[in-house]
Amino acid sequence: MDFDLDARPPSGIPPIDFRGELNDDQYNAVTAEPGPLLVLAGAGSGKTRTLTYRVAYLLSQGVKPSEILLLTFTNKASKEMLHRVQELTGIEPARFWGGTFHSLGHRALRIYGEAIKLTRNFTIIDADESESLLKQTVESVDKTFFKDKTHPRPGPLFNVLSLARNTQLSINVTVQQNFPQYDEIQHRFEPFAEAYAKRKQEQNVVDYDDLLELWLKLLNEAPEVAEYFAHRFRHVLVDEYQDTNTLQAQIVDKLAAHHQVMAVGDDAQCIYSWRGADFENIMTFEGRHPGTVLHRIETNYRSTPEILALANGVLLAQPVGRHFEKELRADRDHSQKPYVVQTMDDREQAEFIIKRIRSLTEDEGISANEIAILYRSHFLALEVQLAFSKAGVPYQITSGVKFFERQHVRDLVALVRFVYNPADTQAWQRVVVLLPKIGEKGAQKIHAVALENAQLLQKNLIDVLHTDDVKSKVAKAARDDWDNFCDSLRQVASSMETDTPAAAIETAIDSWYGDYLKGAFADYVDRFEELKALIGFAGRYEEMQDLLAQIVLLNGETSDRQVDGDTEAIKLTTVHQAKGLEYDVVFVVGLADGQFPGRRSIEADDVEEERRLFYVAVTRARNELYLCYPKVATRGGPGGMLLQPSRFLMELPTDLYEPLRIKRRFGW
């Protein structure tokens, strides 16, 4: 099918001035002839607009809505695009096959699943139900597996199996690359995966991952269905193609067997490998779809020329042959260069940010809502949160909760609180229920018996927890862990008596709770690093009571609690969560080797995804960009005491930014 650029739109579709409403790059992509198309849409270049107008253009050329398949990653993106299409053409979204990969997989399986022996009345189980079913399955295979606290709990185990399924890698490779804490036991996971799959089949249920796996199976094993889809959808459009995992890319390849596919994405923004996204999908697209025409959309409407010049500098540092050549062009007037800000440490970094924010909001009239602090990992924002709380600067964390409210941080603080004050029943409750088969009532009974024994024997409560009388009240499933748990409490208590609060925190991290963390969280390594940041925070206090009091006061006094939709507040977010967003002013913090890029990436000699993450951070800024790095890390932070500037900063030509050195006492 060839397109007639001068053709009149079908009846009912209003005329659209594609040439007048699109720039040259967008227009060329939107009006491209049918065939395999790879559209590289740079940051801020109007990707959504291009996709929307492509759908409208296809309709104007006589393509029926039912012949267009639009694949997205979120329902929000799908609804937004189809709503815009409706505004342009008057055609209602319900007439399209448009939605997320999973929703369309469900739709296909519901209609054609019998071709792979999937009954039409199958039901979908949610994440909690999937974990529960996996737990039952594992216990039927090995009833002792979950008794070892270093083994993954059902949730983390499900994460391991899910990632292996979505990447189509073996469990062994998946563990080696993403979950090194389970390396010694990964050989036990395969029987669990097989038994779990069998149990789902017996119960006629599917989980979230099955919606992709079975859809692909349908396309591979039912050729008549695959051919039907390939002919029905004359045009397949894929949004954010760089984020596709192996399953999703294979589904697209099957659906686009006749190569009527437009994949829109940006290789420079592929930053989600940890959840299965495969960078190779976009890099090998041309090879899998012969005759692919490549379109670049490089005009950026978001940022100043100076910010884009720095962003292009980041791209130039990528390895040759491992990326698509691109150069962002600005549509805005010139302004100031980005600043690279060197501070003595994290606290000085935070003080600089506060001082600059006050100038921006009070003197220059910039809304606090248009200012963002971006960071690689949560622990890098700790000092900023503390400084903002102390100074009364309203802020809102858009990627989770405050540092001291994160689950693992609260767990560890509760453990330390209990050791410091064994009468603190709230702290006791939070910690002891982490042991298997101990609930709130069980925790209360154990604590009551321990108090009686402590009074009777005239000993510290922690010293009597290991006695037979107390242990008899402990659930049998928890007794294997009990002695280790009690030993850990005694170690922390001993450290409190003879050493600093920081040392006591370190002891708590390296003992029982550190082992518990391995099994409780699939992202154990990241959470462990966050806990290490507590050591640095504790280092500023000489007395444990002062440390514990300050943690509570900081949480109670923070202005974040009062922020609502009508209150202007600085946005604090990880770079991952900031993708797709933009702000007038952006501060990127913690730009030191070992922090950004992270230590694990450096040790693995693989920092390319981190470099792409840095590119995403830079391109969130519209008007002003501050790239900040401390010379000294807080004690316990990755990289040691002395830090080097991020290699991503060192790679940049010096004419792309202005160095800004902090004078002592926070002037500049």
XYZ file of C-alpha atoms in Angstrom:
668
model
C 0.000 0.000 0.000
C 1.378 3.405 -0.999
C 0.202 6.590 0.596
C -1.160 9.505 -1.379
C -0.061 12.675 0.372
C -2.619 14.694 -1.567
C -5.504 12.340 -0.913
C -8.631 13.726 0.654
C -9.464 12.239 4.060
C -12.276 9.698 4.248
C -15.711 10.954 5.062
C -16.119 11.973 8.673
C -12.440 12.756 9.325
C -11.726 16.492 9.372
C -8.797 17.716 7.277
C -5.521 17.984 9.200
C -2.667 20.284 8.229
C 0.109 17.773 8.877
C 2.734 19.956 7.243
C 1.755 23.011 9.241
C 1.335 21.290 12.602
C 4.524 19.226 12.565
C 8.195 20.050 12.167
C 10.115 18.491 9.291
C 11.408 15.508 11.296
C 7.984 14.748 12.736
C 6.283 15.195 9.381
C 8.644 12.806 7.623
C 8.047 10.127 10.259
C 4.283 10.646 10.390
C 3.836 10.472 6.604
C 6.372 7.729 5.939
C 5.438 4.982 3.492
C 4.259 1.674 4.955
C 6.994 -0.642 6.052
C 9.278 -1.166 9.002
C 10.013 2.206 10.617
C 12.298 2.982 13.539
C 11.725 6.457 14.907
C 14.440 7.723 17.240
C 12.739 10.464 19.198
C 15.180 12.365 21.391
C 14.285 13.764 24.787
C 11.696 16.560 24.599
C 11.227 16.121 20.846
C 7.497 15.374 20.765
C 7.382 11.574 20.696
C 3.747 11.368 21.773
C 2.778 13.998 19.222
C 4.489 12.000 16.480
C 2.697 8.776 17.384
C -0.652 10.529 17.689
C -0.341 12.181 14.321
C 0.842 8.911 12.765
C -2.401 7.249 13.824
C -4.386 10.232 12.525
C -2.454 10.128 9.265
C -3.124 6.421 8.760
C -6.822 7.072 9.271
C -6.731 9.948 6.800
C -5.279 7.528 4.243
C -8.209 5.148 4.577
C -6.780 2.718 7.124
C -9.551 1.409 9.386
C -9.215 1.875 13.190
C -9.504 -1.898 13.636
C -6.418 -2.337 11.430
C -4.193 -0.315 13.774
C -2.593 -1.844 16.869
C -1.126 0.591 19.389
C 1.115 -0.943 22.073
C 2.120 1.095 25.124
C 3.559 0.477 28.566
C 0.918 2.240 30.614
C -2.829 2.626 30.322
C -2.323 6.346 30.860
C -0.115 6.626 27.761
C -2.578 4.640 25.668
C -5.582 6.682 26.801
C -3.725 9.947 26.280
C -2.740 9.088 22.719
C -6.122 7.714 21.704
C -7.833 10.744 23.272
C -5.634 13.019 21.164
C -6.465 10.935 18.107
C -10.156 11.406 18.872
C -9.635 15.173 19.100
C -7.916 15.163 15.712
C -10.184 12.731 13.864
C -13.393 12.320 15.840
C -12.900 8.540 16.006
C -13.585 7.007 19.427
C -10.789 5.077 21.208
C -12.953 1.950 21.562
C -12.620 1.312 17.834
C -8.871 0.653 18.136
C -6.877 -2.214 19.525
C -4.874 -0.011 21.821
C -3.448 -0.540 25.277
C -0.634 -2.074 27.279
C 1.125 -5.246 26.215
C -0.478 -7.107 29.108
C -4.022 -5.866 28.477
C -3.843 -6.754 24.794
C -2.276 -10.108 25.638
C -5.247 -10.819 27.872
C -7.615 -9.808 25.093
C -5.915 -12.127 22.612
C -5.815 -15.068 25.039
C -9.450 -14.655 25.993
C -10.467 -14.940 22.326
C -7.927 -17.424 20.929
C -6.372 -19.108 23.989
C -8.081 -22.437 23.300
C -5.587 -22.910 20.460
C -2.940 -23.525 23.161
C -5.328 -25.452 25.449
C -6.147 -22.469 27.631
C -9.814 -22.556 28.537
C -11.795 -19.384 28.055
C -12.867 -19.225 31.682
C -9.329 -18.851 33.009
C -8.890 -16.296 35.768
C -6.041 -13.887 36.435
C -4.411 -13.829 39.859
C -2.906 -10.604 41.166
C 0.573 -10.069 42.606
C -0.354 -11.015 46.184
C -2.183 -14.142 45.028
C 0.752 -15.105 42.809
C 3.154 -14.870 45.741
C 0.779 -16.869 47.944
C 0.455 -19.602 45.331
C 4.218 -19.698 44.866
C 4.674 -19.996 48.638
C 2.284 -22.949 48.778
C 4.056 -24.542 45.844
C 7.550 -24.138 47.303
C 6.444 -25.564 50.652
C 4.956 -28.584 48.874
C 8.327 -29.209 47.205
C 10.592 -28.279 50.118
C 8.837 -27.514 53.405
C 12.063 -26.264 55.014
C 13.057 -23.762 52.318
C 11.542 -20.631 53.864
C 12.815 -21.493 57.340
C 16.273 -20.256 56.383
C 16.162 -16.484 56.744
C 18.849 -16.008 54.085
C 16.609 -17.653 51.502
C 14.302 -15.380 49.535
C 10.789 -14.949 50.852
C 7.937 -15.617 48.399
C 7.959 -12.033 47.095
C 11.675 -11.826 46.234
C 11.624 -15.389 44.878
C 8.725 -14.452 42.620
C 10.743 -11.417 41.427
C 13.627 -13.703 40.444
C 11.398 -16.081 38.494
C 9.482 -13.199 36.898
C 12.624 -11.494 35.634
C 13.896 -14.783 34.187
C 10.600 -15.275 32.355
C 10.439 -11.768 30.937
C 14.048 -11.753 29.775
C 13.879 -15.385 28.590
C 17.144 -16.056 30.407
C 17.887 -19.048 32.579
C 17.338 -18.709 36.294
C 21.068 -19.244 36.775
C 22.025 -16.305 34.534
C 19.271 -14.124 36.013
C 20.561 -14.682 39.540
C 24.182 -14.093 38.552
C 23.353 -10.802 36.857
C 20.744 -9.386 39.218
C 20.498 -11.263 42.523
C 24.022 -12.258 43.596
C 22.880 -12.847 47.191
C 21.107 -16.020 45.991
C 23.946 -17.421 43.884
C 24.676 -20.407 46.146
C 21.077 -21.623 46.201
C 19.850 -20.692 42.712
C 19.987 -24.378 41.608
C 16.992 -24.965 43.879
C 14.774 -22.441 42.073
C 14.121 -24.362 38.835
C 12.016 -27.125 40.466
C 9.998 -24.395 42.171
C 9.356 -22.674 38.842
C 8.233 -25.922 37.205
C 5.940 -26.839 40.084
C 4.465 -23.324 40.150
C 3.665 -23.481 36.425
C 2.029 -26.876 36.868
C -0.083 -25.682 39.785
C -1.341 -22.662 37.803
C -2.338 -24.988 34.980
C -4.193 -27.307 37.365
C -6.123 -24.362 38.805
C -6.800 -22.767 35.387
C -5.253 -19.468 36.472
C -2.654 -17.192 34.924
C -0.442 -14.587 36.511
C 0.639 -11.240 35.130
C 3.704 -12.632 33.352
C 1.633 -15.361 31.737
C -0.259 -12.712 29.773
C 2.941 -12.153 27.796
C 4.387 -15.669 27.876
C 1.160 -17.310 26.738
C 0.491 -14.634 24.126
C 3.877 -15.364 22.601
C 3.202 -19.097 22.863
C -0.080 -18.528 21.035
C 1.698 -16.691 18.232
C 4.432 -19.355 18.010
C 2.341 -22.524 18.298
C -0.866 -21.528 16.554
C 0.255 -20.432 13.061
C -3.299 -19.730 11.920
C -3.763 -17.283 14.812
C -0.376 -15.661 14.183
C -1.197 -15.214 10.500
C -4.606 -13.793 11.345
C -3.058 -11.142 13.590
C -0.320 -10.387 11.074
C -2.915 -9.683 8.375
C -5.495 -8.028 10.580
C -3.154 -5.374 11.913
C -1.855 -3.604 8.857
C -0.014 -1.212 11.125
C 1.593 -1.949 14.496
C 2.779 1.072 16.481
C 4.929 0.645 19.591
C 5.580 3.385 22.134
C 8.797 3.551 24.228
C 10.273 0.670 22.276
C 13.602 0.908 24.115
C 11.815 -0.328 27.249
C 10.626 -3.616 25.749
C 11.787 -6.838 27.346
C 12.595 -9.986 25.382
C 9.023 -11.298 25.468
C 7.554 -7.995 24.289
C 10.050 -7.605 21.453
C 9.332 -11.143 20.235
C 5.585 -10.461 20.330
C 6.067 -7.320 18.240
C 8.182 -9.265 15.740
C 5.438 -11.861 15.376
C 2.650 -9.309 15.022
C 4.674 -7.372 12.477
C 5.555 -10.405 10.365
C 4.796 -8.381 7.249
C 6.893 -5.519 8.607
C 4.124 -2.924 8.904
C 5.543 -1.680 12.180
C 6.591 1.674 13.597
C 8.732 1.463 16.720
C 9.227 4.784 18.504
C 11.868 5.141 21.177
C 15.259 6.451 22.190
C 18.200 4.164 22.810
C 19.754 6.891 24.968
C 16.869 6.543 27.436
C 17.036 2.775 27.932
C 17.403 2.687 31.742
C 15.214 -0.169 32.972
C 17.314 -3.317 32.550
C 16.716 -4.096 36.240
C 13.083 -4.744 35.420
C 13.759 -6.628 32.192
C 14.183 -3.994 29.462
C 16.698 -5.170 26.850
C 18.856 -2.515 25.194
C 19.574 -4.908 22.322
C 15.950 -4.847 21.156
C 16.204 -1.362 19.712
C 19.804 -1.803 18.577
C 18.962 -4.913 16.511
C 15.577 -3.744 15.230
C 16.889 -3.026 11.728
C 18.411 -6.497 11.464
C 15.164 -8.200 12.486
C 13.068 -6.063 10.134
C 14.787 -5.877 6.737
C 14.259 -2.654 4.876
C 13.771 -0.567 8.007
C 13.698 3.175 7.355
C 15.279 5.156 10.177
C 13.800 8.509 11.188
C 15.399 10.846 13.694
C 13.406 13.490 15.560
C 16.010 15.719 17.131
C 14.427 19.130 17.685
C 14.031 19.579 21.408
C 11.341 22.009 22.607
C 12.117 21.651 26.297
C 15.623 22.784 27.131
C 17.960 25.684 26.423
C 20.734 25.275 23.812
C 23.312 25.185 26.600
C 21.633 22.302 28.424
C 21.258 20.411 25.164
C 24.905 21.003 24.310
C 25.849 19.294 27.554
C 23.362 16.474 26.870
C 24.959 15.961 23.452
C 28.315 15.849 25.210
C 27.025 12.957 27.325
C 25.962 11.104 24.170
C 29.350 11.615 22.513
C 31.017 9.713 25.358
C 29.113 6.510 24.493
C 31.154 3.658 22.997
C 31.376 3.722 19.215
C 28.961 1.311 17.555
C 26.865 0.808 20.670
C 24.351 3.582 20.047
C 22.540 5.473 17.328
C 24.092 8.737 16.289
C 21.939 11.672 17.282
C 22.276 15.348 18.154
C 19.571 17.267 19.943
C 18.759 20.685 18.458
C 17.270 23.480 20.516
C 14.195 25.493 19.582
C 14.812 28.055 22.302
C 16.981 31.119 22.848
C 20.398 30.932 24.432
C 20.773 31.130 28.198
C 23.315 30.304 30.885
C 25.476 27.226 30.826
C 24.838 24.388 33.288
C 26.840 24.570 36.505
C 29.100 21.861 37.911
C 29.124 22.380 41.673
C 31.841 20.952 43.896
C 31.127 20.823 47.638
C 33.129 19.565 50.573
C 30.560 16.920 51.599
C 26.890 15.938 51.410
C 25.862 18.467 54.037
C 27.481 21.343 52.244
C 25.867 20.144 49.031
C 22.469 20.346 50.728
C 23.175 23.801 52.157
C 24.144 25.098 48.723
C 20.906 23.772 47.251
C 18.826 25.462 49.953
C 20.561 28.776 49.440
C 20.123 28.632 45.682
C 16.471 27.552 45.958
C 15.689 30.490 48.212
C 17.201 32.821 45.657
C 15.218 31.183 42.855
C 11.888 31.291 44.669
C 12.192 34.567 46.585
C 14.233 36.711 44.200
C 13.484 35.250 40.775
C 9.894 34.156 41.271
C 10.408 30.497 40.306
C 7.679 28.223 41.628
C 8.897 25.541 44.029
C 6.835 23.075 41.978
C 9.180 23.692 39.064
C 12.349 22.772 40.967
C 13.516 19.180 41.282
C 16.324 17.377 43.100
C 17.312 14.225 41.220
C 19.443 11.373 42.534
C 20.625 7.903 41.543
C 19.725 6.157 44.803
C 17.550 7.030 47.780
C 20.401 7.292 50.262
C 21.941 10.129 48.241
C 18.962 12.303 49.174
C 19.297 11.775 52.924
C 21.249 14.931 53.683
C 18.986 16.990 51.420
C 15.903 15.728 53.276
C 17.498 16.498 56.630
C 18.547 19.990 55.573
C 15.143 20.785 54.040
C 13.363 19.630 57.188
C 15.620 21.716 59.420
C 15.287 24.806 57.238
C 11.525 24.454 56.785
C 11.739 24.055 53.009
C 8.565 22.341 51.739
C 9.374 19.236 49.710
C 7.623 16.269 48.262
C 9.196 12.907 47.547
C 7.667 11.683 44.310
C 9.473 8.336 44.200
C 8.628 6.649 47.443
C 8.817 7.772 51.031
C 11.245 9.697 53.173
C 14.499 7.975 53.967
C 13.672 7.279 57.614
C 10.229 5.980 56.667
C 11.519 3.329 54.285
C 10.625 -0.115 55.558
C 14.119 -1.509 56.066
C 15.344 1.703 57.674
C 12.442 1.669 60.131
C 13.113 -1.992 60.893
C 16.736 -1.352 61.756
C 15.981 1.762 63.784
C 13.348 -0.217 65.718
C 15.914 -2.913 66.510
C 18.338 -0.321 67.847
C 15.556 1.420 69.783
C 14.610 -1.816 71.510
C 18.188 -2.580 72.496
C 18.532 0.913 73.920
C 15.181 0.691 75.709
C 13.911 -2.910 76.163
C 10.642 -1.542 77.580
C 9.812 -0.022 74.153
C 7.073 -2.454 73.145
C 6.398 -0.726 69.834
C 9.982 -1.221 68.715
C 9.890 -4.819 69.976
C 6.703 -5.529 68.044
C 8.093 -4.226 64.783
C 11.273 -6.276 64.996
C 10.174 -9.599 66.429
C 7.287 -10.093 63.969
C 9.936 -10.286 61.245
C 10.636 -13.776 62.524
C 8.493 -16.513 60.947
C 5.118 -17.353 62.480
C 5.292 -14.623 65.136
C 2.384 -12.202 65.083
C 1.505 -9.274 67.325
C -0.114 -11.420 70.026
C 2.813 -13.827 70.033
C 5.245 -10.920 70.301
C 3.314 -9.547 73.281
C 3.379 -12.904 75.088
C 7.111 -13.337 74.542
C 7.817 -9.818 75.794
C 5.649 -10.301 78.893
C 7.419 -13.548 79.834
C 10.801 -11.934 79.213
C 9.904 -9.031 81.508
C 8.864 -11.443 84.279
C 12.121 -13.369 83.952
C 14.197 -10.204 83.877
C 12.563 -8.980 87.101
C 12.864 -12.378 88.760
C 16.515 -12.882 87.829
C 17.426 -9.206 88.177
C 18.895 -9.161 84.688
C 18.543 -7.041 81.582
C 15.613 -8.136 79.451
C 17.857 -8.840 76.467
C 19.973 -11.205 78.586
C 16.997 -13.435 79.387
C 15.574 -13.763 75.869
C 17.621 -16.915 75.281
C 16.333 -18.715 78.385
C 14.237 -21.838 77.960
C 11.244 -20.211 79.637
C 11.164 -17.382 77.095
C 12.073 -19.581 74.162
C 9.141 -21.880 74.948
C 6.796 -19.037 73.967
C 8.460 -18.650 70.581
C 6.728 -20.262 67.590
C 8.469 -23.477 66.558
C 9.073 -22.141 63.042
C 11.030 -19.212 64.497
C 13.202 -21.121 66.959
C 15.937 -21.837 64.438
C 16.402 -18.070 64.061
C 15.809 -17.183 67.688
C 19.310 -17.781 69.001
C 20.871 -15.794 66.172
C 18.351 -13.016 66.771
C 19.146 -12.903 70.494
C 22.892 -12.979 69.837
C 22.473 -10.031 67.498
C 20.661 -8.013 70.155
C 23.409 -8.740 72.677
C 26.093 -7.713 70.176
C 24.351 -4.406 69.529
C 23.902 -3.867 73.282
C 27.597 -4.516 73.885
C 28.536 -2.082 71.126
C 26.293 0.587 72.662
C 28.068 0.232 75.995
C 31.617 0.464 74.666
C 31.518 2.290 71.362
C 29.880 5.065 69.367
C 26.288 5.136 68.041
C 27.723 4.745 64.534
C 29.501 1.538 65.576
C 26.302 0.190 67.139
C 24.406 0.896 63.922
C 27.087 -0.901 61.929
C 26.889 -3.909 64.261
C 23.106 -4.040 63.807
C 23.446 -3.936 60.025
C 26.086 -6.670 59.891
C 24.298 -9.122 62.168
C 20.882 -10.809 62.123
C 19.031 -8.048 60.318
C 21.538 -8.025 57.462
C 20.840 -11.722 56.917
C 17.104 -11.128 57.162
C 17.396 -8.442 54.492
C 18.790 -10.961 51.974
C 15.666 -13.034 52.108
C 13.137 -10.251 52.526
C 14.013 -8.053 49.573
C 15.053 -8.887 46.033
C 16.868 -5.528 45.846
C 18.903 -6.462 48.907
C 22.139 -4.871 47.644
C 20.552 -1.445 47.179
C 18.795 -1.567 50.534
C 21.976 -2.666 52.274
C 23.775 0.385 50.859
C 20.969 2.602 52.091
C 21.378 1.193 55.590
C 25.098 1.888 55.409
C 24.191 5.564 54.932
C 22.805 5.435 58.475
C 26.334 4.936 59.755
C 27.366 8.293 58.370
C 24.297 9.954 59.829
C 24.925 8.385 63.233
C 28.517 9.588 63.147
C 27.455 13.124 64.056
C 26.071 11.984 67.438
C 27.991 10.943 70.536
C 25.007 9.598 72.440
C 22.516 7.001 71.230
C 19.620 8.821 72.868
C 20.382 11.923 70.802
C 20.546 9.911 67.590
C 17.239 8.133 68.167
C 15.510 11.320 69.273
C 16.694 13.180 66.193
C 15.388 10.502 63.823
C 11.903 10.815 65.316
C 12.032 14.601 65.423
C 13.125 14.817 61.817
C 10.210 12.711 60.685
C 7.777 14.642 62.841
C 8.961 18.071 61.856
C 9.421 17.567 58.130
C 7.305 19.792 55.998
C 6.686 16.918 53.616
C 3.825 15.745 55.814
C 1.839 18.910 55.251
C 2.320 19.072 51.495
C -0.884 18.738 49.538
C -2.005 19.541 46.041
C -2.310 23.253 46.790
C 1.092 23.653 48.441
C 4.144 24.469 46.392
C 6.992 22.125 47.178
C 10.393 21.127 45.838
C 10.266 17.729 44.143
C 12.697 15.029 45.292
C 12.855 11.980 43.041
C 15.093 9.293 41.645
C 16.127 9.774 38.032
C 14.221 6.631 37.076
C 10.994 8.105 38.409
C 11.679 11.444 36.753
C 11.783 10.001 33.221
C 9.090 11.669 31.138
C 8.932 14.697 33.461
C 10.478 18.156 33.166
C 11.242 21.089 35.465
C 12.440 24.663 35.143
C 15.380 24.007 37.444
C 17.078 20.683 38.144
C 19.735 19.810 40.712
C 21.424 16.436 40.210
C 23.153 15.394 43.447
C 25.735 12.789 44.367
C 27.613 12.941 41.052
C 30.679 11.121 42.335
C 32.144 7.812 41.237
C 30.661 5.088 43.407
C 27.464 7.080 43.812
C 26.554 7.969 40.228
C 27.599 5.743 38.511
C 27.061 3.260 41.304
C 29.782 1.103 42.773
C 28.354 -2.152 41.378
C 28.346 -0.829 37.818
C 31.943 0.318 38.151
C 33.063 -3.035 39.576
C 31.300 -4.860 36.741
C 32.954 -2.518 34.212
C 29.541 -1.771 32.745
C 28.459 1.825 33.227
C 26.635 2.429 29.952
C 23.138 2.229 31.408
C 24.274 4.571 34.170
C 25.514 6.996 31.514
C 22.105 6.841 29.831
C 20.544 7.493 33.226
C 22.728 10.581 33.567
C 21.540 11.723 30.128
C 17.924 11.328 31.284
C 18.679 13.409 34.385
C 20.276 16.201 32.368
C 17.406 16.386 29.887
C 14.773 16.908 32.586
C 15.877 20.559 32.925
C 14.257 23.343 30.959
C 16.167 26.453 32.077
C 18.798 25.783 34.737
C 20.887 22.730 35.546
C 23.173 22.174 38.550
C 25.391 19.086 38.625
C 26.598 18.621 42.202
C 29.202 16.341 43.710
C 30.773 16.067 47.185
C 34.522 15.627 47.666
C 34.032 13.601 50.838
C 31.452 10.902 51.465
C 29.755 10.399 54.765
C 31.166 7.494 56.720
C 29.843 4.202 55.459
C 28.831 5.562 52.080
C 29.978 3.778 48.931
C 33.314 4.860 47.564
C 34.986 5.503 50.907
C 35.763 8.801 52.511
C 37.375 10.558 49.543
C 35.393 10.757 46.329
C 36.290 11.486 42.756
C 33.951 13.420 40.475
C 31.710 11.179 38.417
C 33.404 9.955 35.261
C 30.375 11.325 33.449
C 31.422 14.822 34.512
C 35.070 14.202 33.716
C 34.154 13.098 30.187
C 32.465 16.417 29.393
C 34.380 19.136 27.544
C 34.957 21.948 30.033
C 33.452 24.559 27.718
C 30.005 22.973 28.174
C 29.580 24.086 31.785
C 30.565 26.665 34.369
C 32.436 25.389 37.428
C 30.986 26.673 40.660
C 33.123 26.204 43.764
C 31.642 26.631 47.183
C 33.402 28.921 49.571
C 33.455 27.836 53.143
C 30.377 28.937 55.016
C 28.304 28.281 51.962
C 28.888 31.274 49.806
C 29.780 31.166 46.154
